Short mmCIF file of C-alpha atoms and ligand atoms in Angstrom, two decimals:
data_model
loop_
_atom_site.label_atom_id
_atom_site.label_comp_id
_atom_site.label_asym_id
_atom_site.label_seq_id
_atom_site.Cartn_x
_atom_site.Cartn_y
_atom_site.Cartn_z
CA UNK A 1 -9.09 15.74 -57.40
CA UNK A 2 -12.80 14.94 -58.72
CA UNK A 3 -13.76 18.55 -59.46
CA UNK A 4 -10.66 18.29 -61.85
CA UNK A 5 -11.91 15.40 -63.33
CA UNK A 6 -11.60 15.31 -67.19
CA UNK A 7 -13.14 13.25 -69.54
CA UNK A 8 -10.34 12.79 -71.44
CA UNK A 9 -9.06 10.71 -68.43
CA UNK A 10 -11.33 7.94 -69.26
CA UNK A 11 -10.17 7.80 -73.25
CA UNK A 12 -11.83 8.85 -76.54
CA UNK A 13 -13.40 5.18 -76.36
CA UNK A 14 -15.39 5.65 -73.13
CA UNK A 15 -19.05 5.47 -73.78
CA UNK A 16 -21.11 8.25 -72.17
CA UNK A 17 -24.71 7.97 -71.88
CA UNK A 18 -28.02 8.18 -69.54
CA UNK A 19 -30.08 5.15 -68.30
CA UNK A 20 -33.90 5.11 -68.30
CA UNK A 21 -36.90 2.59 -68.19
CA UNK A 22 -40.38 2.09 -70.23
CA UNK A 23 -42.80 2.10 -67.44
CA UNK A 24 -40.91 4.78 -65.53
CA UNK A 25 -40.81 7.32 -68.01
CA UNK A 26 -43.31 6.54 -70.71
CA UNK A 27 -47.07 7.25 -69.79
CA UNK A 28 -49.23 6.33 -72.71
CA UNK A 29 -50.43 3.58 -70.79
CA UNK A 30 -53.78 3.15 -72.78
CA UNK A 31 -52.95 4.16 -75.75
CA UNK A 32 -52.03 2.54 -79.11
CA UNK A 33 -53.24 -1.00 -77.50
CA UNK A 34 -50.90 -1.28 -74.93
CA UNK A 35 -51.89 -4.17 -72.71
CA UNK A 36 -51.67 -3.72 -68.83
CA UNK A 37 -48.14 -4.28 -67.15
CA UNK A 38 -48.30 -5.91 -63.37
CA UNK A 39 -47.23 -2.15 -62.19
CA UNK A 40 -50.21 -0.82 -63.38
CA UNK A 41 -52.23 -3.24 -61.69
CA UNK A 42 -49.80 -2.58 -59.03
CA UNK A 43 -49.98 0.94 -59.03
CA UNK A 44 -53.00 1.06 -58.34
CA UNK A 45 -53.52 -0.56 -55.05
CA UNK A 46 -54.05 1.96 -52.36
CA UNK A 47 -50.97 2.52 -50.04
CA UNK A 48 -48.35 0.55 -52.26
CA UNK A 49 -46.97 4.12 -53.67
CA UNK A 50 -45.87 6.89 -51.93
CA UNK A 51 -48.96 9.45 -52.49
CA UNK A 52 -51.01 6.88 -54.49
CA UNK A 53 -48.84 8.29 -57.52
CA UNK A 54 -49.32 6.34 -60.79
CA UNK A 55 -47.11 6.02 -63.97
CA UNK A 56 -50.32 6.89 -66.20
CA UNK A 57 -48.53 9.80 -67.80
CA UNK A 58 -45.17 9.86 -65.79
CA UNK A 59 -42.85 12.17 -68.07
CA UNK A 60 -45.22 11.73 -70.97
CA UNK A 61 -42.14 10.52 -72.73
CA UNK A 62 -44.22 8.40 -75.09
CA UNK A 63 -44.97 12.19 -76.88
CA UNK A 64 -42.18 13.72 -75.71
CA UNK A 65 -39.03 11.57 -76.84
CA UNK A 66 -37.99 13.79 -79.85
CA UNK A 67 -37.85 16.68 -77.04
CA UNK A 68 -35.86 14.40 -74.37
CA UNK A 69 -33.49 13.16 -76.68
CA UNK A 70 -32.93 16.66 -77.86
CA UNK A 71 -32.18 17.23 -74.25
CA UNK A 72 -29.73 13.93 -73.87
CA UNK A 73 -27.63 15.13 -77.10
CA UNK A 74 -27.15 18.94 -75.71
CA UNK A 75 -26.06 17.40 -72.75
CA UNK A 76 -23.58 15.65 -74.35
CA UNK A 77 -24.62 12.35 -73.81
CA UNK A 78 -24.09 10.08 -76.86
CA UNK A 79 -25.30 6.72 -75.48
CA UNK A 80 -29.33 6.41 -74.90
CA UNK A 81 -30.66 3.60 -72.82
CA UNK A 82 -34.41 2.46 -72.45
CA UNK A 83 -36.09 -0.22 -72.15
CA UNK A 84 -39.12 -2.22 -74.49
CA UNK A 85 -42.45 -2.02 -72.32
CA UNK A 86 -43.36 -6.28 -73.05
CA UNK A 87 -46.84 -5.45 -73.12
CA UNK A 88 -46.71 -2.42 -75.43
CA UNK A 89 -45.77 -5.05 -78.54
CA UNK A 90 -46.95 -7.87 -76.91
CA UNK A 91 -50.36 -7.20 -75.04
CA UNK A 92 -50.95 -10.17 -73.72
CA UNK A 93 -47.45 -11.20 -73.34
CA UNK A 94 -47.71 -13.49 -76.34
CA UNK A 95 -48.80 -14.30 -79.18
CA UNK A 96 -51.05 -11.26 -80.69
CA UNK A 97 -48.40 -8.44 -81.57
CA UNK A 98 -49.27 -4.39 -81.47
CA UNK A 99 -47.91 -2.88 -84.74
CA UNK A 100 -48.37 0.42 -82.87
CA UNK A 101 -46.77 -0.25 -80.08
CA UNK A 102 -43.78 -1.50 -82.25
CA UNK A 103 -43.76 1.70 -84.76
CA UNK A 104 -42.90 3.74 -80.93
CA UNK A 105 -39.52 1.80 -80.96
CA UNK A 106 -39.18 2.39 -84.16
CA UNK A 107 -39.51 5.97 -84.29
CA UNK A 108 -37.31 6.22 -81.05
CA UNK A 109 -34.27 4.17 -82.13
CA UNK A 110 -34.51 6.11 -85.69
CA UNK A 111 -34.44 9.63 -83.89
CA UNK A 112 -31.60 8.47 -81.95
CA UNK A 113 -29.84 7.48 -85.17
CA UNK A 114 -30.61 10.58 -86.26
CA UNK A 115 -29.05 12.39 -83.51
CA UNK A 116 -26.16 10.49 -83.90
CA UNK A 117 -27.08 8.70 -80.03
CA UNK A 118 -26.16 5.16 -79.64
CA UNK A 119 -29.58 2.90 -78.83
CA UNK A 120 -29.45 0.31 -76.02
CA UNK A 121 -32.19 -1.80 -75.83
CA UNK A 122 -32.78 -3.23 -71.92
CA UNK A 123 -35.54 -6.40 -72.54
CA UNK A 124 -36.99 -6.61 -69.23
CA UNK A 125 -37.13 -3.74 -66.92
CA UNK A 126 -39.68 -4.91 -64.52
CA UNK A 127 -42.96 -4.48 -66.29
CA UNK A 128 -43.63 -7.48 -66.85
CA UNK A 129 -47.69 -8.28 -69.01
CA UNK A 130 -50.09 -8.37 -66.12
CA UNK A 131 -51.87 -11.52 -68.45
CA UNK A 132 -48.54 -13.27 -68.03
CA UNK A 133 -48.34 -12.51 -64.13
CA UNK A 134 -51.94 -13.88 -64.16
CA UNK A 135 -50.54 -17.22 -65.58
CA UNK A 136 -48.24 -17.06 -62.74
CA UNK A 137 -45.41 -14.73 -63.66
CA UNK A 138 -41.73 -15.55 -62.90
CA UNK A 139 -42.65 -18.43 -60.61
CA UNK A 140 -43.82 -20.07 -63.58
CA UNK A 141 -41.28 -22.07 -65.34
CA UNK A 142 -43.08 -21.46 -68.90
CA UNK A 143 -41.69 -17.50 -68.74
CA UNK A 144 -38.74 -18.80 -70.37
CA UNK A 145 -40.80 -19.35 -73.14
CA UNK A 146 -42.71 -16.58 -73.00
CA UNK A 147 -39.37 -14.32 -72.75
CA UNK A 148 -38.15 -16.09 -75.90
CA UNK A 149 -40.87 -15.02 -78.21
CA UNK A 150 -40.60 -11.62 -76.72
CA UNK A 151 -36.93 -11.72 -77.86
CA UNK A 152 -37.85 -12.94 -80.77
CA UNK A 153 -39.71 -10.32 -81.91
CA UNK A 154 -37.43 -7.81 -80.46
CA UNK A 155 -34.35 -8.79 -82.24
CA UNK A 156 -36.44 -9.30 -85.46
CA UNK A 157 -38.41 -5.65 -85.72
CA UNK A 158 -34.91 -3.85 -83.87
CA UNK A 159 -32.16 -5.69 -84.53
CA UNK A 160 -30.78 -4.63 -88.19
CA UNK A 161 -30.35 -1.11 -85.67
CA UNK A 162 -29.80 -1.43 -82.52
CA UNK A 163 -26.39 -3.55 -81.28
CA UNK A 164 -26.62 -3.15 -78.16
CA UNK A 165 -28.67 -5.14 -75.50
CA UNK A 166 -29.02 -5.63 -71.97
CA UNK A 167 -31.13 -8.52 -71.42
CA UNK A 168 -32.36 -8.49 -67.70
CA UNK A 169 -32.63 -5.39 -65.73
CA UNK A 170 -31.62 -5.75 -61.55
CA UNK A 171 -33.00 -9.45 -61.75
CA UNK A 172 -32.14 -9.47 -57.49
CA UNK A 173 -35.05 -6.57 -57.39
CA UNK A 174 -37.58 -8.27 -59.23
CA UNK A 175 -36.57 -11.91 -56.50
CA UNK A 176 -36.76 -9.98 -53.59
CA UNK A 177 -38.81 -6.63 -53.73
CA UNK A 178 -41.42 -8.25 -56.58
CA UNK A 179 -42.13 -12.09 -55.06
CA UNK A 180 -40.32 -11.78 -51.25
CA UNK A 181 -40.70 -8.75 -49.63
CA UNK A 182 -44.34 -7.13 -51.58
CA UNK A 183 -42.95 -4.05 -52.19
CA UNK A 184 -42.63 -3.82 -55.93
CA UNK A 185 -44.69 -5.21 -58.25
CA UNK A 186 -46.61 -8.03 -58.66
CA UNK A 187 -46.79 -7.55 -54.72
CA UNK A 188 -46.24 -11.02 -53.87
CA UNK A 189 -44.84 -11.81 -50.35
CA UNK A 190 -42.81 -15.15 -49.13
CA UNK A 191 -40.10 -16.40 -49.18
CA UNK A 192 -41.20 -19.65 -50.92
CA UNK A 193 -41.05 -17.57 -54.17
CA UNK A 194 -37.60 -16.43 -53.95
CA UNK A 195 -35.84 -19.36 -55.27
CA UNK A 196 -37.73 -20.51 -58.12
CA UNK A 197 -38.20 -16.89 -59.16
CA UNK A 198 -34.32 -16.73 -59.04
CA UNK A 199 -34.04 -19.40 -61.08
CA UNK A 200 -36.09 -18.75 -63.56
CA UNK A 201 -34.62 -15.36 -64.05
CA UNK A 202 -30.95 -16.89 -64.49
CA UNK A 203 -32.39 -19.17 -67.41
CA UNK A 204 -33.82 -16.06 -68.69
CA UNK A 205 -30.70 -13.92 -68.50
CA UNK A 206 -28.81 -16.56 -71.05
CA UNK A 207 -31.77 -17.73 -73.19
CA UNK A 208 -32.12 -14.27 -74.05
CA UNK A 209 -28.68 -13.75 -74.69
CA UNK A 210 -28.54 -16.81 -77.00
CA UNK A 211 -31.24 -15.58 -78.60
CA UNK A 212 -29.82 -12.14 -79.20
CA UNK A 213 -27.00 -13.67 -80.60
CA UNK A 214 -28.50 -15.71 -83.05
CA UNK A 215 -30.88 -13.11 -84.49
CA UNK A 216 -28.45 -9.75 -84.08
CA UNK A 217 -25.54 -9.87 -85.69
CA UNK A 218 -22.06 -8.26 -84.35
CA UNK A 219 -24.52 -7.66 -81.62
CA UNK A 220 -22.78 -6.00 -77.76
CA UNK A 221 -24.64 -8.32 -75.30
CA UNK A 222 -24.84 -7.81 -71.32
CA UNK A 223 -27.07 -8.27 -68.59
CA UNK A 224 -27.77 -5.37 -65.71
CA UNK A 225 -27.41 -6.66 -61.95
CA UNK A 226 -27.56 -4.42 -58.92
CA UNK A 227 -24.36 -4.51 -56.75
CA UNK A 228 -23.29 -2.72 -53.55
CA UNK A 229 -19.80 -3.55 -51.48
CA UNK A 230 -20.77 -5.01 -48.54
CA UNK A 231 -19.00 -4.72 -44.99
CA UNK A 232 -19.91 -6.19 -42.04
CA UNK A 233 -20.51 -4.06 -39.01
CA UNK A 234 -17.60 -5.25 -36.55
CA UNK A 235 -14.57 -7.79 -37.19
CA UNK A 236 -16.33 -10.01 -35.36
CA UNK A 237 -16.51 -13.83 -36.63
CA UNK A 238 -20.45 -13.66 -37.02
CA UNK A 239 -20.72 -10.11 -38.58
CA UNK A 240 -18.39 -11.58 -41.43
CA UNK A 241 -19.91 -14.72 -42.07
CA UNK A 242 -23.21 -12.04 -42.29
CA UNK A 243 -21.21 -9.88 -44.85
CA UNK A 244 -20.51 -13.05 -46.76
CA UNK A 245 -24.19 -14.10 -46.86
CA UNK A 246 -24.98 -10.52 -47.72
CA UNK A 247 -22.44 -10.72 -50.56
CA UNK A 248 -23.55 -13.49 -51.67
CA UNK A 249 -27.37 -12.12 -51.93
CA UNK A 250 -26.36 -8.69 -53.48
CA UNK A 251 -23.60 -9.38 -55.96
CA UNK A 252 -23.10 -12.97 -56.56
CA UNK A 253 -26.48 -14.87 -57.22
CA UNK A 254 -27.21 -13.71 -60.93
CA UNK A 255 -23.52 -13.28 -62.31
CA UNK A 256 -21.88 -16.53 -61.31
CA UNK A 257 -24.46 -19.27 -62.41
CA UNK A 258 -24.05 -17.04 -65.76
CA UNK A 259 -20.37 -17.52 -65.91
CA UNK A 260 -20.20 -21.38 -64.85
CA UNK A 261 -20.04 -21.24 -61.44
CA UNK A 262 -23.40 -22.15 -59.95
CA UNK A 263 -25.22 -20.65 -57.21
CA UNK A 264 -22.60 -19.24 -54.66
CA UNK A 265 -24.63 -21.82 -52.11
CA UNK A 266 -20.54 -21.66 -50.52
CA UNK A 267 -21.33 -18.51 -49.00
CA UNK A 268 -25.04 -18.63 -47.90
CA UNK A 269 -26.29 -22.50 -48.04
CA UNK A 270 -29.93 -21.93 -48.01
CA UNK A 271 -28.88 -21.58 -51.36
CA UNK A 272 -28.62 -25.54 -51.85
CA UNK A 273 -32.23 -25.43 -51.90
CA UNK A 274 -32.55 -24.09 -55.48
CA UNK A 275 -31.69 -27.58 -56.79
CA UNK A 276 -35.21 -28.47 -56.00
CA UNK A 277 -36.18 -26.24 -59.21
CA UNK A 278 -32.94 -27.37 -61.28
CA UNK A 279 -33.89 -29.98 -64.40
CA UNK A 280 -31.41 -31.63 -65.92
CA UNK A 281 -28.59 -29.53 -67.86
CA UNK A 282 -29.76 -26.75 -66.41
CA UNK A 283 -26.33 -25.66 -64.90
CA UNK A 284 -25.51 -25.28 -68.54
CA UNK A 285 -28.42 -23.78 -69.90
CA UNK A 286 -27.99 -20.80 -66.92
CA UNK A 287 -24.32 -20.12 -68.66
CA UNK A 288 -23.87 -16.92 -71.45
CA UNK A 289 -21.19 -15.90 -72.76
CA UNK A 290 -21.75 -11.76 -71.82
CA UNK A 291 -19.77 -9.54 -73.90
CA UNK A 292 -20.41 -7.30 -71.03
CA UNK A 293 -21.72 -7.12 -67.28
CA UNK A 294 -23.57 -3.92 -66.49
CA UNK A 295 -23.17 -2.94 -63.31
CA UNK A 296 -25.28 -0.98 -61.37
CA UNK A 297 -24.36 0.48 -57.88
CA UNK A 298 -25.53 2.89 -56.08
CA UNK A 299 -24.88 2.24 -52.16
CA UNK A 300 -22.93 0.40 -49.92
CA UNK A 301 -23.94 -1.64 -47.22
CA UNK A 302 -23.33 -2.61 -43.60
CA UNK A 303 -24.36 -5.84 -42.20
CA UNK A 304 -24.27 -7.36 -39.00
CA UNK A 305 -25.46 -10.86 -37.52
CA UNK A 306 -28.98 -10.39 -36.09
CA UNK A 307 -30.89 -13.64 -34.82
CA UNK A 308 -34.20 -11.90 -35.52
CA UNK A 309 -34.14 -12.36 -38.56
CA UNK A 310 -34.72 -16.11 -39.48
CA UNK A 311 -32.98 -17.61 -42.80
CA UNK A 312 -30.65 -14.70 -43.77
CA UNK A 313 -29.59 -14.11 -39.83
CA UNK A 314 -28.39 -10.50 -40.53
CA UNK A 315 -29.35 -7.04 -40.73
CA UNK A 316 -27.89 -4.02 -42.51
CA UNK A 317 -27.26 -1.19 -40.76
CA UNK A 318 -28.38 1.60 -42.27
CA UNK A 319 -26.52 4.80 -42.78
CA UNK A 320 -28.13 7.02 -40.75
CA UNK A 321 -27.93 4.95 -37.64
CA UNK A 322 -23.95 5.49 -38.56
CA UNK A 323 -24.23 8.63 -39.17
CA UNK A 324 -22.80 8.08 -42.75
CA UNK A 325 -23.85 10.41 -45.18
CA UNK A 326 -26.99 9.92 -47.25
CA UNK A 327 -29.23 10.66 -50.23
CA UNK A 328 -32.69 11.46 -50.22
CA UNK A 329 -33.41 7.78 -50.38
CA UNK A 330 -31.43 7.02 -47.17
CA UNK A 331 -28.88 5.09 -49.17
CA UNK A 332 -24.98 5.35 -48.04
CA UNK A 333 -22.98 8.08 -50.52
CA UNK A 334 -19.91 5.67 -50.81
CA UNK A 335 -18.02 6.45 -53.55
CA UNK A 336 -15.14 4.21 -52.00
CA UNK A 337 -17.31 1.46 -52.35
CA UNK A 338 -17.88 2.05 -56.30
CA UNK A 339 -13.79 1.50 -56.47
CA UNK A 340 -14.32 -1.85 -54.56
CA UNK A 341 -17.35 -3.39 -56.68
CA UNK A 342 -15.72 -2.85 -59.70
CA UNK A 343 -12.45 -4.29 -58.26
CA UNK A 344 -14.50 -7.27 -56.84
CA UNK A 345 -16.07 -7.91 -60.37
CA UNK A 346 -13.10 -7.96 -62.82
CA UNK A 347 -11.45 -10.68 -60.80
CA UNK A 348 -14.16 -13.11 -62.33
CA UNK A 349 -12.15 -14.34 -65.34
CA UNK A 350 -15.39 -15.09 -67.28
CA UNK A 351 -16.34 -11.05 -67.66
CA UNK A 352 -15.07 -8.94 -70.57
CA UNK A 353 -16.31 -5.80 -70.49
CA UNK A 354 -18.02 -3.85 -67.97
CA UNK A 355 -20.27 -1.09 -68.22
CA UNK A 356 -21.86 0.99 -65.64
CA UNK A 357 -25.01 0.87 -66.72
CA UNK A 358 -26.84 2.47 -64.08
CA UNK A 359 -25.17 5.28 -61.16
CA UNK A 360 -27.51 8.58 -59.54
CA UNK A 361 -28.39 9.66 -56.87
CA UNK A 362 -32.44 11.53 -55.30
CA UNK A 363 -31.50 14.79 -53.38
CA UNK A 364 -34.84 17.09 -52.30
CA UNK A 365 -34.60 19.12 -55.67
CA UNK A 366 -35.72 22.68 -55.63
CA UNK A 367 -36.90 24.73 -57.83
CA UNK A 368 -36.36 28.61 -57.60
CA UNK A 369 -35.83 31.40 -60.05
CA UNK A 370 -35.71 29.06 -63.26
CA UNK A 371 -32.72 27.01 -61.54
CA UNK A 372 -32.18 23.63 -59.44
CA UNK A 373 -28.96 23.88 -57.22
CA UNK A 374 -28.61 20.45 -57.05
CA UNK A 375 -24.85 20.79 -55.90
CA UNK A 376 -24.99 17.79 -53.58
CA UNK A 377 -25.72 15.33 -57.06
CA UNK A 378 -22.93 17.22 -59.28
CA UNK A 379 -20.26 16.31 -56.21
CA UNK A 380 -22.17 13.14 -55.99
CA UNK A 381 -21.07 12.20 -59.63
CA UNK A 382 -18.05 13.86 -59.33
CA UNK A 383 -16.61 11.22 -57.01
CA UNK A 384 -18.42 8.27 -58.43
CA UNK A 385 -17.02 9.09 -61.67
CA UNK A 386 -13.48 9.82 -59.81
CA UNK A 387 -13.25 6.41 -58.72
CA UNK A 388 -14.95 4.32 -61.69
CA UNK A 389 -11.33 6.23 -63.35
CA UNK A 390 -9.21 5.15 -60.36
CA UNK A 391 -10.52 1.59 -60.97
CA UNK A 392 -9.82 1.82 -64.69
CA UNK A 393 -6.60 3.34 -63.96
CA UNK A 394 -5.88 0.19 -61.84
CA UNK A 395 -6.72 -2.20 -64.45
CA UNK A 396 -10.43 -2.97 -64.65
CA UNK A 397 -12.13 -2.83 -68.07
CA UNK A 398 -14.66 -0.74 -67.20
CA UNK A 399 -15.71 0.68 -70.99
CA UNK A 400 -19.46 3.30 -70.45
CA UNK A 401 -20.91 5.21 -67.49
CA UNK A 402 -24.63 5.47 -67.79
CA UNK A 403 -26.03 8.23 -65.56
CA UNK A 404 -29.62 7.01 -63.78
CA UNK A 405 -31.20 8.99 -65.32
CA UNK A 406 -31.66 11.65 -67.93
CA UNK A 407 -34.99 13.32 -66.38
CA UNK A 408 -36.82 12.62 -63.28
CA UNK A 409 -39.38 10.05 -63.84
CA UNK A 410 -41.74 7.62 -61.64
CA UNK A 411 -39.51 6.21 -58.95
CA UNK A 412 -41.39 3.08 -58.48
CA UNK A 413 -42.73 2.79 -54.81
CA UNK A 414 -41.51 5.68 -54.37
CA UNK A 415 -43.82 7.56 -57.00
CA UNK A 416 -42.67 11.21 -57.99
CA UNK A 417 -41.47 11.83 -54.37
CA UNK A 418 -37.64 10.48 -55.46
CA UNK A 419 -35.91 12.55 -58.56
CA UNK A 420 -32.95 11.40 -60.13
CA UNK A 421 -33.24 13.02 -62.89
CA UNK A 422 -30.27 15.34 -64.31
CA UNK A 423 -33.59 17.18 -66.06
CA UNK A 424 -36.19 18.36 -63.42
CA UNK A 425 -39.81 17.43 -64.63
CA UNK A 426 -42.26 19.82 -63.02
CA UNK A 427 -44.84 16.73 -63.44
CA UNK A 428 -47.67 19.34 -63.29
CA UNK A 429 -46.57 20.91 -66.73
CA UNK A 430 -44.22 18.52 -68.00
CA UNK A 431 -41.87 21.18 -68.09
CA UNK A 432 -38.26 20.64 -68.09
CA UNK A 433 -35.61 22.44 -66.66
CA UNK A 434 -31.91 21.30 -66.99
CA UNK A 435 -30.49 20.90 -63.75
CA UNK A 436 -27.22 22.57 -62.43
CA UNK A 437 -26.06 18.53 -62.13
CA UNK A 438 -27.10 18.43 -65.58
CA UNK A 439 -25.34 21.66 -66.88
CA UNK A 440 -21.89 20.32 -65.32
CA UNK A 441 -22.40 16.94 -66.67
CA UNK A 442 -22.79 19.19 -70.25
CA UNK A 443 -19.54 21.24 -69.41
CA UNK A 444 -17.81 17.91 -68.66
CA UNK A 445 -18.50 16.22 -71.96
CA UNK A 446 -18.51 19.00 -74.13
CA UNK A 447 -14.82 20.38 -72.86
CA UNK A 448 -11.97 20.30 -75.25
CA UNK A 449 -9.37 19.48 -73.00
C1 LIG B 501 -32.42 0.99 -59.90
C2 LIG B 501 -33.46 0.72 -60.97
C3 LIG B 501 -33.89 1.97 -61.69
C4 LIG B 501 -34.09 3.13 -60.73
C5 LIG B 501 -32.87 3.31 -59.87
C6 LIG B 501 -32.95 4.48 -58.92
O1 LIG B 501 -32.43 -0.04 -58.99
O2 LIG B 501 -32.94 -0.18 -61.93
O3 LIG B 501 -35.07 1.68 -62.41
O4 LIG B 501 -35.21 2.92 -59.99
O5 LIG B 501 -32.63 2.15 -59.16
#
């Protein structure tokens, strides 16, 4: 079944292409005027990052683009998404703007053109300008401003190229790991920050898609939100109404005030408390018209009702104590549950399109004799990509796969210790080395048949 896959299966329209992020990949974190992003200030707290790793030079990618996109295009890839580092063009989040730091889009999008590779633009991918996080950050109602200029001058230096944009990258990552749990940047912990960070995030995610489609003509607008199928742990009454609240955490809270439907407060009513940040017309003003949801999933979970845990009254329960089988992150390999999330998202009328716009998977890579034997990620793909086809085959308008990610790169708190890359970065010698993941991915888009 999968190891037959073909990509003709999919249809000569299905978009192919590799995910990636500015402060992940780039480096070049002094240069050219970049201002400081709140993971460099991050970054560089002791104990935050697995082996005190820092994304000063990462995959050097700011130098080394014309040699990675060389790399995307013999792989076969013809789709190339990154995202704008904020305070590269914008070093203080607003108002002065870095020419230089606007040129390096420039010259990236053109040598994608000239490749003949598709540009996505993501806005925010979690970097956001340290001075902005200084003024507060996303708990500050003013970021919608602030995100507006940045648009702004996104659409207008990029926009008579690039079509397609994601505006908001994993918004539920930046809520909970950024401002609730610590353990991404800006580092802030409580849950008093959750809601009006959520909030402000949702007006984000459709002022920047107005303001994408007023500036970008004919211009392919989604948003990026991390999704995993949740089931509880037993059929017990509790356990489900855990899965629900679960559910309603992981897949719900940034697509359905975006279609019209509010906060899904139905499910998990600590929820309710969000009007407290609400001004008037805001249920409208947190409405966009996508032309596409990106979906991102890489795990399911398993929940069950836990009174330890105050507010949320679950835990998951992770795949090892299951003895479900794992990547190197610990997350559940589920490709059953990729079927199910994209089933579970087409039934909302309001989405169009959907794009996977992020899928991959960390195995311990090794090097040896020239070669990585990364046969785990191949099959790992291989039945992803098996059932995103069932799925279309059964009806949903699922349109582009986007592997995470073209080379291994700076896996946040997790530093360089975590590679999903289908190109293995010796970060030592920035040497690259196509992986055996990589070379079927090549044979699979470059068949005939
Ligand atoms: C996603 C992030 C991406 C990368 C992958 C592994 O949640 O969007 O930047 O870290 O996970």
């Amino acid at each position: 079944m999968s190891s037959q896959l073909s990509r003709k299966d999919f249809g000569n329209d299905f978009r192919w292409g590799t995910a990636t992020a500015s402060f992940q990949i780039e480096g070049a974190v002094k240069e050219d005027g970049r201002g400081l992003s709140i993971w460099d200030t991050f970054s560089r707290i002791p104990g935050k990052i697995k082996n005190n790793d820092n994304a000063d030079v990462a995959c050097n990618f700011y130098h080394l683009y014309e040699n990675d996109l060389a790399l995307a295009a013999q792989l076969g890839f013809k789709e190339f998404r990154f995202s704008i580092s904020w305070s590269r063009i914008l070093p203080a989040g607003t108002g002065n703007i870095n020419r230089k730091g606007i040129d390096f889009y420039n010259r990236l999008i053109d040598q994608c053109l000239q490749l003949k590779i598709t540009p996505w633009i993501t806005l925010y991918h979690w970097d956001l300008p340290q001075a902005l996080e200084d003024r507060g950050g996303w708990k500050n109602r003013e970021i919608v401003n602030w995100f507006q200029e940045y648009t702004e001058l996104c659409t207008a230096e990029f926009g008579d190229r690039v079509r397609n944009w994601i505006i908001l990258n994993e918004p539920m990552a930046v809520a909970g790991l950024g401002y609730t749990t610590g353990l991404h940047a800006p580092g802030k912990k409580g849950l008093f920050n959750f809601l009006p960070v959520v909030h402000h995030l949702s007006l984000c995610q459709a002022e920047g898609g107005r303001t994408v489609r007023r500036n970008v003509p004919g211009a392919y607008i989604g948003t990026a939100v991390s999704c995993s199928f949740v089931k509880p742990y037993t059929g017990s009454l509790r356990d489900k109404m855990a899965a629900k609240r679960a559910d309603a955490l992981l897949n719900r809270l940034f697509i359905e005030p975006a279609l019209g439907l509010g906060y899904p407060a139905d499910a998990f009513s600590y929820l309710n408390n969000i009007e407290k940040y609400m001004q008037p017309d805001d249920r409208e003003k947190l409405q966009f018209d996508f032309d596409f949801i990106g979906i991102q999933n890489y795990f399911s979970v398993v929940v069950k009702h836990s009174w330890l845990k105050p507010v949320l009254w679950l835990a998951e329960v992770p795949a090892s104590r299951r003895n479900a089988p794992a990547t190197a992150m610990g997350w559940e390999i589920d490709p059953e549950g990729m079927y199910q999330i994209l089933q579970q998202f087409s039934k909302y009328k309001g989405i169009k399109d959907i794009i996977v716009s992020e899928n991959g998977a960390a195995f311990k890579d090794v090097l040896s004799n020239g070669q990585i034997e990364d046969s785990e990620r191949t099959a790992f793909f291989q039945q992803y990509l098996y059932n995103i086809l069932r799925a279309k085959q059964d009806g949903v308008n699922v349109k582009g796969y986007l592997a995470w990610s073209l080379t291994d790169n700076f896996e946040w708190a997790e530093g360089y210790a975590a590679r999903f890359g289908l190109v293995h970065i010796d970060f030592d010698t920035q040497e690259r080395t196509v992986k055996n993941s990589g070379k079927w991915f090549a044979d699979f888009l470059n068949a005939e048949k």
